[in-house]
Short mmCIF file of C-alpha atoms in Angstrom, two decimals:
data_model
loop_
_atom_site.label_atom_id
_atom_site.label_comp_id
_atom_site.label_asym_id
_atom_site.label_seq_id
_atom_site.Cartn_x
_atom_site.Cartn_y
_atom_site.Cartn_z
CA UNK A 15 -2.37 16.78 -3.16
CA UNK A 16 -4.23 13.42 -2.64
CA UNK A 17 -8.10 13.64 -3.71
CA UNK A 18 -10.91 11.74 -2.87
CA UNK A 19 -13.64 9.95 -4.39
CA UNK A 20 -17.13 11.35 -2.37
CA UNK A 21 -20.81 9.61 -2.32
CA UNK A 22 -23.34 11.81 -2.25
CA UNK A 23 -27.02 11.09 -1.00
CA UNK A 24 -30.15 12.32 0.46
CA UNK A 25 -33.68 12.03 -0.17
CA UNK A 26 -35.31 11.13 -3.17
CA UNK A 27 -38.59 12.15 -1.87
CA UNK A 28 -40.92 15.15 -2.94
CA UNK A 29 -40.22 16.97 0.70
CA UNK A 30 -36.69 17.37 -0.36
CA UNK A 31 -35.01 20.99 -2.12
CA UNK A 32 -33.74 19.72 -5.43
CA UNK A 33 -32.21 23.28 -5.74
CA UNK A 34 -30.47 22.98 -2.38
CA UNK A 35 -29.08 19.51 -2.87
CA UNK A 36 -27.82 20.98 -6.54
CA UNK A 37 -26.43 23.57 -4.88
CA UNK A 38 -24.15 21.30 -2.02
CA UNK A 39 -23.19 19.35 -5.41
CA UNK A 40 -22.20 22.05 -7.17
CA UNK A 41 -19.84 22.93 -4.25
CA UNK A 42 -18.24 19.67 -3.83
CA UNK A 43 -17.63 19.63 -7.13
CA UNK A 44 -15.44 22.91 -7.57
CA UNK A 45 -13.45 21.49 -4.38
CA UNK A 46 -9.52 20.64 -5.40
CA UNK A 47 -9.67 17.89 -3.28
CA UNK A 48 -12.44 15.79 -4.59
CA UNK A 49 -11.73 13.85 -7.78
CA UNK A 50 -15.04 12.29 -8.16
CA UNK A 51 -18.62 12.47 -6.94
CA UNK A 52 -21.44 9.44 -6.98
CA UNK A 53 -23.63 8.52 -7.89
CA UNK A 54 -23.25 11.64 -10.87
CA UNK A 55 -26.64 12.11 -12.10
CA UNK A 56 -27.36 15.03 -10.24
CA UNK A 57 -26.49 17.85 -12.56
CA UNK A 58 -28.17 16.19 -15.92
CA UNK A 59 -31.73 15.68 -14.80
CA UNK A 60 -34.04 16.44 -11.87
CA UNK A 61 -33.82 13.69 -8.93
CA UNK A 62 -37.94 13.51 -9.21
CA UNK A 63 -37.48 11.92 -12.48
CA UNK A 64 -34.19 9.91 -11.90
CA UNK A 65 -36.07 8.60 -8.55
CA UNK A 66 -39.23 7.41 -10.36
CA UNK A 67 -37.22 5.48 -13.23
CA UNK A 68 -35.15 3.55 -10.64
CA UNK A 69 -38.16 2.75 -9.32
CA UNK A 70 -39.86 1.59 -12.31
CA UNK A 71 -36.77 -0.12 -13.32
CA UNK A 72 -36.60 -2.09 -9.91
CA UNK A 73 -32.71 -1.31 -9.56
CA UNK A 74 -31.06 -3.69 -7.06
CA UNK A 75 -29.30 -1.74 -4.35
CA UNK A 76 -26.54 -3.95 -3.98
CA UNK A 77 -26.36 -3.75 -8.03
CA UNK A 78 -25.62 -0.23 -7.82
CA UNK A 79 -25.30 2.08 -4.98
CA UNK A 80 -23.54 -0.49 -2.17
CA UNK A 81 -21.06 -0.68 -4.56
CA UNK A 82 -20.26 3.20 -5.28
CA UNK A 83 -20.58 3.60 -1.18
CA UNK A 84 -18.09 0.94 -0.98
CA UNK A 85 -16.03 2.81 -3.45
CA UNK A 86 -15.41 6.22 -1.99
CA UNK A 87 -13.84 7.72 0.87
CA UNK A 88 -16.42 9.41 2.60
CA UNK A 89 -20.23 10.55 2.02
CA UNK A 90 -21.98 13.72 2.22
CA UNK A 91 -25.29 13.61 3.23
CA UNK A 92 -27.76 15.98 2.20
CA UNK A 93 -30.50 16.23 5.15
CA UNK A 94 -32.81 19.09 3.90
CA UNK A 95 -36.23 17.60 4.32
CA UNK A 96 -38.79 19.08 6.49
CA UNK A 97 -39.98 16.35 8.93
CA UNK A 98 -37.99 12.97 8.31
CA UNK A 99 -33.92 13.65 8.09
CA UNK A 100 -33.57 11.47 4.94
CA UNK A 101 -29.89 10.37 3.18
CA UNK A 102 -29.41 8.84 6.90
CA UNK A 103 -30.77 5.43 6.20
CA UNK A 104 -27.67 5.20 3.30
CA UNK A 105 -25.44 6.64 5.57
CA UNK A 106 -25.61 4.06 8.44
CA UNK A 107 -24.19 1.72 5.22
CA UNK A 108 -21.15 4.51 4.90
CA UNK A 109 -20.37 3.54 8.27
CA UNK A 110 -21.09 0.44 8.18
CA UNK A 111 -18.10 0.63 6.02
CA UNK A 112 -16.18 2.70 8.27
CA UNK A 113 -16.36 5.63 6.18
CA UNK A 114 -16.72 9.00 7.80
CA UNK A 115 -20.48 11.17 7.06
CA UNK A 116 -20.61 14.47 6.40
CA UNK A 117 -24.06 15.41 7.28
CA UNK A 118 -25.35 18.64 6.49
CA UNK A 119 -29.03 20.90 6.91
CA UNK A 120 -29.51 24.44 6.46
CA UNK A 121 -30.82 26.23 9.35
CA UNK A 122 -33.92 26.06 10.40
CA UNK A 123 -34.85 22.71 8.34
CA UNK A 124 -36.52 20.41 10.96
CA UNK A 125 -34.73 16.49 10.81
CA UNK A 126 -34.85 13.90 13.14
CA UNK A 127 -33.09 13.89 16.50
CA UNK A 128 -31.38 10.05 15.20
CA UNK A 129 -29.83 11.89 12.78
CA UNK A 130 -28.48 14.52 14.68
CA UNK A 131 -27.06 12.78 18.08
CA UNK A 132 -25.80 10.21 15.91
CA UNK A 133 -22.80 9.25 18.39
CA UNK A 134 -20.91 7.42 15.77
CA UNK A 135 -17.14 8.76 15.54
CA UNK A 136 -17.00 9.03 11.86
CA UNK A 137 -20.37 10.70 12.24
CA UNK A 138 -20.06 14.62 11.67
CA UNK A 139 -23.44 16.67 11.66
CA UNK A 140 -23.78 20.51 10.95
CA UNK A 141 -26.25 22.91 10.09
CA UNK A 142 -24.70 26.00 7.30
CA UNK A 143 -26.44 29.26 6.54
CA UNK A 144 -24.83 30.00 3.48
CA UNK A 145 -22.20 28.98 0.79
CA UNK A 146 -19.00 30.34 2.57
CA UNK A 147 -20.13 28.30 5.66
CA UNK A 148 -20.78 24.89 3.25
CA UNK A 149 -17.11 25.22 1.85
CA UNK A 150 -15.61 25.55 5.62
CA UNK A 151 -17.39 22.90 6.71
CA UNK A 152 -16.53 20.43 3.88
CA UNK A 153 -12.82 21.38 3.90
CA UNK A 154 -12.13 20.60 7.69
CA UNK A 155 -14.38 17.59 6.96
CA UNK A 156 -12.30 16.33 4.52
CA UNK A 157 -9.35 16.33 6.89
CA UNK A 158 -10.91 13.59 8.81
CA UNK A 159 -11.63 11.69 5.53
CA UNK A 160 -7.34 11.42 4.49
CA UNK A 161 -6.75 10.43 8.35
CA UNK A 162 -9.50 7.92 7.99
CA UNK A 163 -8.07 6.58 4.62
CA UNK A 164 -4.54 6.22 6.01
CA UNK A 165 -5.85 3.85 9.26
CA UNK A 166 -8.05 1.74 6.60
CA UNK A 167 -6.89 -2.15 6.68
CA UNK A 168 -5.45 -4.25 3.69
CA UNK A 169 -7.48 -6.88 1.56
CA UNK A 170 -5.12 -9.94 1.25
CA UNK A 171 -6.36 -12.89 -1.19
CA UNK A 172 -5.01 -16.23 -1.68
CA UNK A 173 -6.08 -18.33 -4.47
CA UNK A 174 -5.08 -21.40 -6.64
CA UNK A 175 -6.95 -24.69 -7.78
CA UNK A 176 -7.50 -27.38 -4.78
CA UNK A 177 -4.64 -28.49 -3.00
CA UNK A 178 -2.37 -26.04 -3.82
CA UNK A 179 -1.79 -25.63 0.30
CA UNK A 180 -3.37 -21.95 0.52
CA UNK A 181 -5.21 -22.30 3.39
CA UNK A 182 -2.43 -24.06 5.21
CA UNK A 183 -0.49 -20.21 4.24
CA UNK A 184 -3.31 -18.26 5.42
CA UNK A 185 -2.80 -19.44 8.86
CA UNK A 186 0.72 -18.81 8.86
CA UNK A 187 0.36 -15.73 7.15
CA UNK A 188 -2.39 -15.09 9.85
CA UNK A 189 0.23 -15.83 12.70
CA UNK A 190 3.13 -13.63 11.42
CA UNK A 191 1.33 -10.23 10.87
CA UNK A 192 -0.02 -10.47 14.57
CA UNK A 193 3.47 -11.55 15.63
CA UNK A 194 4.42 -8.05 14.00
CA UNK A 195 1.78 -6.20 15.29
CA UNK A 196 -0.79 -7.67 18.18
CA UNK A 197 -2.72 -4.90 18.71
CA UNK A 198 -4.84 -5.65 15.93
CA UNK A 199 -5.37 -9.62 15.15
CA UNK A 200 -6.28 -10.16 11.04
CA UNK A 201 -9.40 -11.08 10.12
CA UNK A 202 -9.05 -14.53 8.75
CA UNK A 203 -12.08 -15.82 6.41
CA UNK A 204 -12.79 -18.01 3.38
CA UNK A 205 -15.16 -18.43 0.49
CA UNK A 206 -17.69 -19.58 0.36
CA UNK A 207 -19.27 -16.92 3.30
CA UNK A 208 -22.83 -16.78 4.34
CA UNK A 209 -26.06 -18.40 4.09
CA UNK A 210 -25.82 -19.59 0.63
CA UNK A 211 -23.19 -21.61 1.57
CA UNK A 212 -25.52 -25.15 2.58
CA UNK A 213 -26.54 -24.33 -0.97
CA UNK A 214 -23.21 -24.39 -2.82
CA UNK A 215 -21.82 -27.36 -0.13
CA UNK A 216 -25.13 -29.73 -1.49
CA UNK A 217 -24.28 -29.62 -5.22
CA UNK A 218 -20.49 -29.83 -4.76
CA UNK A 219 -21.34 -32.84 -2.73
CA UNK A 220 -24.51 -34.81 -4.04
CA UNK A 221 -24.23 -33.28 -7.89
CA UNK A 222 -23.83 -36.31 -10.54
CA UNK A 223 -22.08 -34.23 -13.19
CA UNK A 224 -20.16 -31.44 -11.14
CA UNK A 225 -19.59 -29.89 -14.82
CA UNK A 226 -23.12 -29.02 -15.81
CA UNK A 227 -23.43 -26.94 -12.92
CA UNK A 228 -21.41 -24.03 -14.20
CA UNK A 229 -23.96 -21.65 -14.39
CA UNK A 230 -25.97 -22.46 -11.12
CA UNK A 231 -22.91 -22.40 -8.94
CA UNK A 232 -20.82 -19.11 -11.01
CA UNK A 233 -24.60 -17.16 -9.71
CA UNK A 234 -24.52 -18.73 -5.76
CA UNK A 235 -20.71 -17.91 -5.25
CA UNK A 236 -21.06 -13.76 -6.61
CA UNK A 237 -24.10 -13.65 -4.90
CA UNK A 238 -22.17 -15.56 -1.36
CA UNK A 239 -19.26 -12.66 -2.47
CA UNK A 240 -21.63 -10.00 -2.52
CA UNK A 241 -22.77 -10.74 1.41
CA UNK A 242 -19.38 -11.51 2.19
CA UNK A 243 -18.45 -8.08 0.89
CA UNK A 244 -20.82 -6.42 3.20
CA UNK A 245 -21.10 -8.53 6.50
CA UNK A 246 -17.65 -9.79 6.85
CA UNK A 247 -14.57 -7.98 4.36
CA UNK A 248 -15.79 -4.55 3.77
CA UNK A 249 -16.19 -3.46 7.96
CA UNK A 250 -13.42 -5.06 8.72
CA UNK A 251 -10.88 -2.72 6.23
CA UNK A 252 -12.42 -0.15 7.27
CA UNK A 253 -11.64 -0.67 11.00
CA UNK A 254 -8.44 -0.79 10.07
CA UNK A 255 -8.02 -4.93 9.89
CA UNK A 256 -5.83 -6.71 7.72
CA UNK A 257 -8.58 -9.14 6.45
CA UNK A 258 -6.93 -12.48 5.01
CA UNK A 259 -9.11 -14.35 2.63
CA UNK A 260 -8.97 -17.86 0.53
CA UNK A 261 -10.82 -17.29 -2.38
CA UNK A 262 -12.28 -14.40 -4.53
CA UNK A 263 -13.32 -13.40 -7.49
CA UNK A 264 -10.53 -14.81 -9.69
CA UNK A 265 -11.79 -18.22 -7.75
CA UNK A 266 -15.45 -17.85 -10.20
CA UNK A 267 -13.34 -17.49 -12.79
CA UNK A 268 -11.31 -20.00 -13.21
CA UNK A 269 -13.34 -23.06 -11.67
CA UNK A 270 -16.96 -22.09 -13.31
CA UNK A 271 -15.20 -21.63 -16.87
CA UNK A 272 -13.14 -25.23 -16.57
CA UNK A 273 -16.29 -26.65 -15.50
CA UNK A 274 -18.49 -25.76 -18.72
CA UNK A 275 -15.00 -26.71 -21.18
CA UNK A 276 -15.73 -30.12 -19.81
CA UNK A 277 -19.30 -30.08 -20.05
CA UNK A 278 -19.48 -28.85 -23.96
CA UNK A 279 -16.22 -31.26 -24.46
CA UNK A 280 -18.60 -34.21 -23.56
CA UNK A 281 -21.52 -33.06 -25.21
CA UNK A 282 -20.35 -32.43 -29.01
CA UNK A 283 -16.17 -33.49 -28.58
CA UNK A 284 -15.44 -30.40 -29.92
CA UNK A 285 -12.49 -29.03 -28.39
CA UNK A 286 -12.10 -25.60 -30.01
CA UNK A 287 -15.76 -25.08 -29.14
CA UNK A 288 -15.34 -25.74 -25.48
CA UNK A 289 -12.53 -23.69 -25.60
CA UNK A 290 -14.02 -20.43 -27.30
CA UNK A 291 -17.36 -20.83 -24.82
CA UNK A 292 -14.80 -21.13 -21.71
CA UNK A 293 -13.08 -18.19 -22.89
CA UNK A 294 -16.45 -15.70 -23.41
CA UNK A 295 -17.49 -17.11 -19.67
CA UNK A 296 -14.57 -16.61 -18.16
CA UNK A 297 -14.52 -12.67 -19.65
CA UNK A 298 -18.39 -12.79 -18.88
CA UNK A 299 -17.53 -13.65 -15.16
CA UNK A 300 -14.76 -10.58 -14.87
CA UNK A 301 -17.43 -8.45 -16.35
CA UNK A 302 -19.93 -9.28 -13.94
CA UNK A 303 -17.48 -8.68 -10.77
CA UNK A 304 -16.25 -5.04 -12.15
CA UNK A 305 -18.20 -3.36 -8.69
CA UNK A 306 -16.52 -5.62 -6.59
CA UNK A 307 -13.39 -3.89 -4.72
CA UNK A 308 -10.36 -4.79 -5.75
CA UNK A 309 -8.07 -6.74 -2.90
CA UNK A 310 -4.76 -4.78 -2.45
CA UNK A 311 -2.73 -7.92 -3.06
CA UNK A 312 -3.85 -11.43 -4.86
CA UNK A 313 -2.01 -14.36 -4.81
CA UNK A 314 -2.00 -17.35 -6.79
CA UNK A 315 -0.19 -20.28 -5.80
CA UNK A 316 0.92 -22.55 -8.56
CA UNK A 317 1.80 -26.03 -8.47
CA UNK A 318 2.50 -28.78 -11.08
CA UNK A 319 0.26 -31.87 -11.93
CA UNK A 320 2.52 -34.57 -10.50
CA UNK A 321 2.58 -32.93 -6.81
CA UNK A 322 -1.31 -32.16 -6.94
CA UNK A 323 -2.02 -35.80 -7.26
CA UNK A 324 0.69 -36.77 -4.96
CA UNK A 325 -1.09 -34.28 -1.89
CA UNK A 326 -4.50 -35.49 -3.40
CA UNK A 327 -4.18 -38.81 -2.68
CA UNK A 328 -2.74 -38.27 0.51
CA UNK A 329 -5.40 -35.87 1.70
CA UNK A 330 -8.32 -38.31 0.81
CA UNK A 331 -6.85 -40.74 3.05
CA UNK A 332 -8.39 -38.93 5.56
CA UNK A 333 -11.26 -37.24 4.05
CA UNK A 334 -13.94 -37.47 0.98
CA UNK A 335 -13.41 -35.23 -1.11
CA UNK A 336 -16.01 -32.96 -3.12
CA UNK A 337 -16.60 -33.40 -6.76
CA UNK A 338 -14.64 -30.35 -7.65
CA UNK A 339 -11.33 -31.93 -5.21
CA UNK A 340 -11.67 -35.26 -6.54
CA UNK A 341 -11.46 -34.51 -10.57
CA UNK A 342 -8.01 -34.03 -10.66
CA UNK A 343 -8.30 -33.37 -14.53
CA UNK A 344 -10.66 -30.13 -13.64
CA UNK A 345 -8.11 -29.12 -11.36
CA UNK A 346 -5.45 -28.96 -13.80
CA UNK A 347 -7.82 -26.77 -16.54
CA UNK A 348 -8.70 -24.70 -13.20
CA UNK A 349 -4.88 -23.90 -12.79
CA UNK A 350 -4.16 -23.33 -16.07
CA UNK A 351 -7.45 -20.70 -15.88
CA UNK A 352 -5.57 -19.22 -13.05
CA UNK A 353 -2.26 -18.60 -14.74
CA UNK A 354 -4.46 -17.22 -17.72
CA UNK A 355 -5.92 -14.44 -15.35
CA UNK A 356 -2.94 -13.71 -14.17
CA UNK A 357 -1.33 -12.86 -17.60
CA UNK A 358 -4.45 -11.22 -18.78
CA UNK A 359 -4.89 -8.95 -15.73
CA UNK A 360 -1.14 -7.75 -15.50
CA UNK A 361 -1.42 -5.72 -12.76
CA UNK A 362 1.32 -5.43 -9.50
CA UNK A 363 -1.42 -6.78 -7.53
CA UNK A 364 -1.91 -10.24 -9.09
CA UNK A 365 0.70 -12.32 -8.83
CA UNK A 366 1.85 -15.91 -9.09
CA UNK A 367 3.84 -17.89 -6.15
CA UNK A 368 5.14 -21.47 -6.81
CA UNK A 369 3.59 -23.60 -4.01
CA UNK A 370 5.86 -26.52 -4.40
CA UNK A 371 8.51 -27.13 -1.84
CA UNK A 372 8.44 -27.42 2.10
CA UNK A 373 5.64 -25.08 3.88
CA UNK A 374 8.68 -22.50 5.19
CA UNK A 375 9.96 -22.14 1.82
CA UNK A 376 6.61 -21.50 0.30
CA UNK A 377 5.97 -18.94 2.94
CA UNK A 378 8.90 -17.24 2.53
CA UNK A 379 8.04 -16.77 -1.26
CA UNK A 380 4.36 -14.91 0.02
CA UNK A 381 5.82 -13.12 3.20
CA UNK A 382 7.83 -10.98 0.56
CA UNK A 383 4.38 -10.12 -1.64
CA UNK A 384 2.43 -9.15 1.58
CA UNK A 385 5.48 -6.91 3.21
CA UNK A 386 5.77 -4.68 0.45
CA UNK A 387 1.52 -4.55 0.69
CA UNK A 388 1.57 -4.44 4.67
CA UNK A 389 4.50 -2.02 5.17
#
């Protein structure tokens, strides 16, 4: 039996029954077919208290709860307020998602008429009188959560140092899934995303010493990920979309960690110093991106010194390069941080492609990797 991880919100307000929300917890969390519940600090302390310490602590949203929504199948709103039909402002991000809403009052609670005419598909509303009508209610409810999960879209990533030719294979990677399937064209995008992005383009152009901008530019492209995650990648899954992407989160971590090896290597020459401070970034850098959702298939495409150069100096025939695109030395410690993560992570959905060879052969090599992910 396949289970389901559940968010599950309402108001934090004082209007709202604690002992009622308990209760709807307390339900969902006896059901077989729920593995997990978040956030999960309903059961260990009142949500007055938990409320006024988020507050105090001034808790991020995005640091926290985008993250579980975007982590679960499905929410369950709990709407027992008296006058204003709270938990619906977090679920309109549930479907932003394309997530289906459970939302649920007891008779004869008052809530707002948005919340119940919501005309969104994945929008359910009912009202229960007691338990044996809450379990009902969430079991044919979670029907419509597995069908939902089964038409959610794949996350595709490509990644690898500059001129490795991954963009060139996004397109044609782009043009045979439609060719297999045109009702629904994949959503093609690229990293860096949103309005940080005249930001990250101005040091990567005008910056003297690209390599003591490590920090600065490792905080501007999770922060870029972060609104890509929620504008652009996350919607798009769950509308069923294959979204295709160049660059992610292994990106961070392998140019931002080369770039401070260089900078400590010309500041004391110490080599095994640079090293060991490259290392704890590059683990610091993972750390930090441990909310964001893993892509179903990441590929890194690997190619040797001697043809980087050789398709470097032919591309900046034609264009001027950034700082990052013209140190060709960076680019070689930025592969070799790529191979790295690949070893360390050692999971089915990391892998390594050899990029050398003509365009057809190298495409061949990823078609393979995204079939098994596709089909």
């Amino acid at each position: 039996m396949e289970q389901f991880d559940i968010y599950f919100g309402s108001s934090i307000t004082q209007q709202v029954s604690v002992e009622e929300r308990k209760n709807i917890y307390r339900i969902l969390e006896r059901n077989s077919k729920i593995r997990r519940i978040l956030p999960d600090h309903i059961n260990r302390e009142d949500i007055h208290a938990w409320s006024a310490r988020k507050i105090a602590e001034g808790t991020n949203f995005y640091e926290r709860d985008l993250w579980d929504v975007a982590s679960t199948d499905g929410m369950v709103a709990d709407l027992n307020d008296i006058s204003t039909g709270v938990g619906y402002e977090m679920a309109a991000q549930v479907l932003h998602f394309g997530r289906p809403v459970l939302a649920l009052v007891k008779e004869g609670v008052k809530v707002t008429a948005l919340a119940c005419q919501n005309t969104e598909p994945r929008f359910t509303f009912k009202t229960y009188t007691n338990e044996e009508q809450l379990h009902r209610i969430i079991n044919e409810w979670l029907v419509e959560v597995e069908k939902a999960k089964t038409q959610r879209g794949k996350f595709i990533v490509l990644e690898g140092a500059d001129y490795c030719g991954k963009d060139t294979q996004l397109g044609m990677l782009a043009g045979y899934l439609f060719s297999k399937d045109d009702r629904t064209f994949p959503s093609l995008t690229r990293e860096h995303f949103g309005v940080l992005r005249p930001k990250i383009r101005e040091i990567l152009k005008s910056s003297r010493d690209i390599n003591q901008t490590s920090s600065e530019l490792a905080d501007l492209f999770i922060a870029d990920r972060k609104d890509h995650l929620f504008h652009a990648i996350l919607p798009d899954i769950g509308k069923g979309r294959i979204v295709l992407c160049s660059r992610y989160q292994l990106s961070t971590c392998a140019y931002q960690p080369a770039q401070l090896y260089f900078a400590i290597l010309k500041d004391n020459r110490d080599e095994k110093l640079a090293e060991e401070k490259e290392t704890i970034f590059l683990e610091e850098l993972l750390k930090r991106q441990e909310v964001f959702p893993e892509p179903d298939l990441t590929i890194v495409l690997d190619i040797p010194a001697e043809e980087r150069r050789k398709r470097a100096l032919e591309k900046q025939k034609s264009t001027t390069p950034d700082k990052f695109e013209a140190d060709l030395v960076l680019q070689e410690r930025v592969n070799d941080n790529y191979l790295r993560l690949v070893e360390k992570l050692n999971i089915g959905n990391v892998v390594n492609v050899c990029g050398v060879g003509p365009k057809k052969a190298v495409f061949e090599r990823i078609k393979g990797w995204v079939d098994r992910i596709v089909n």
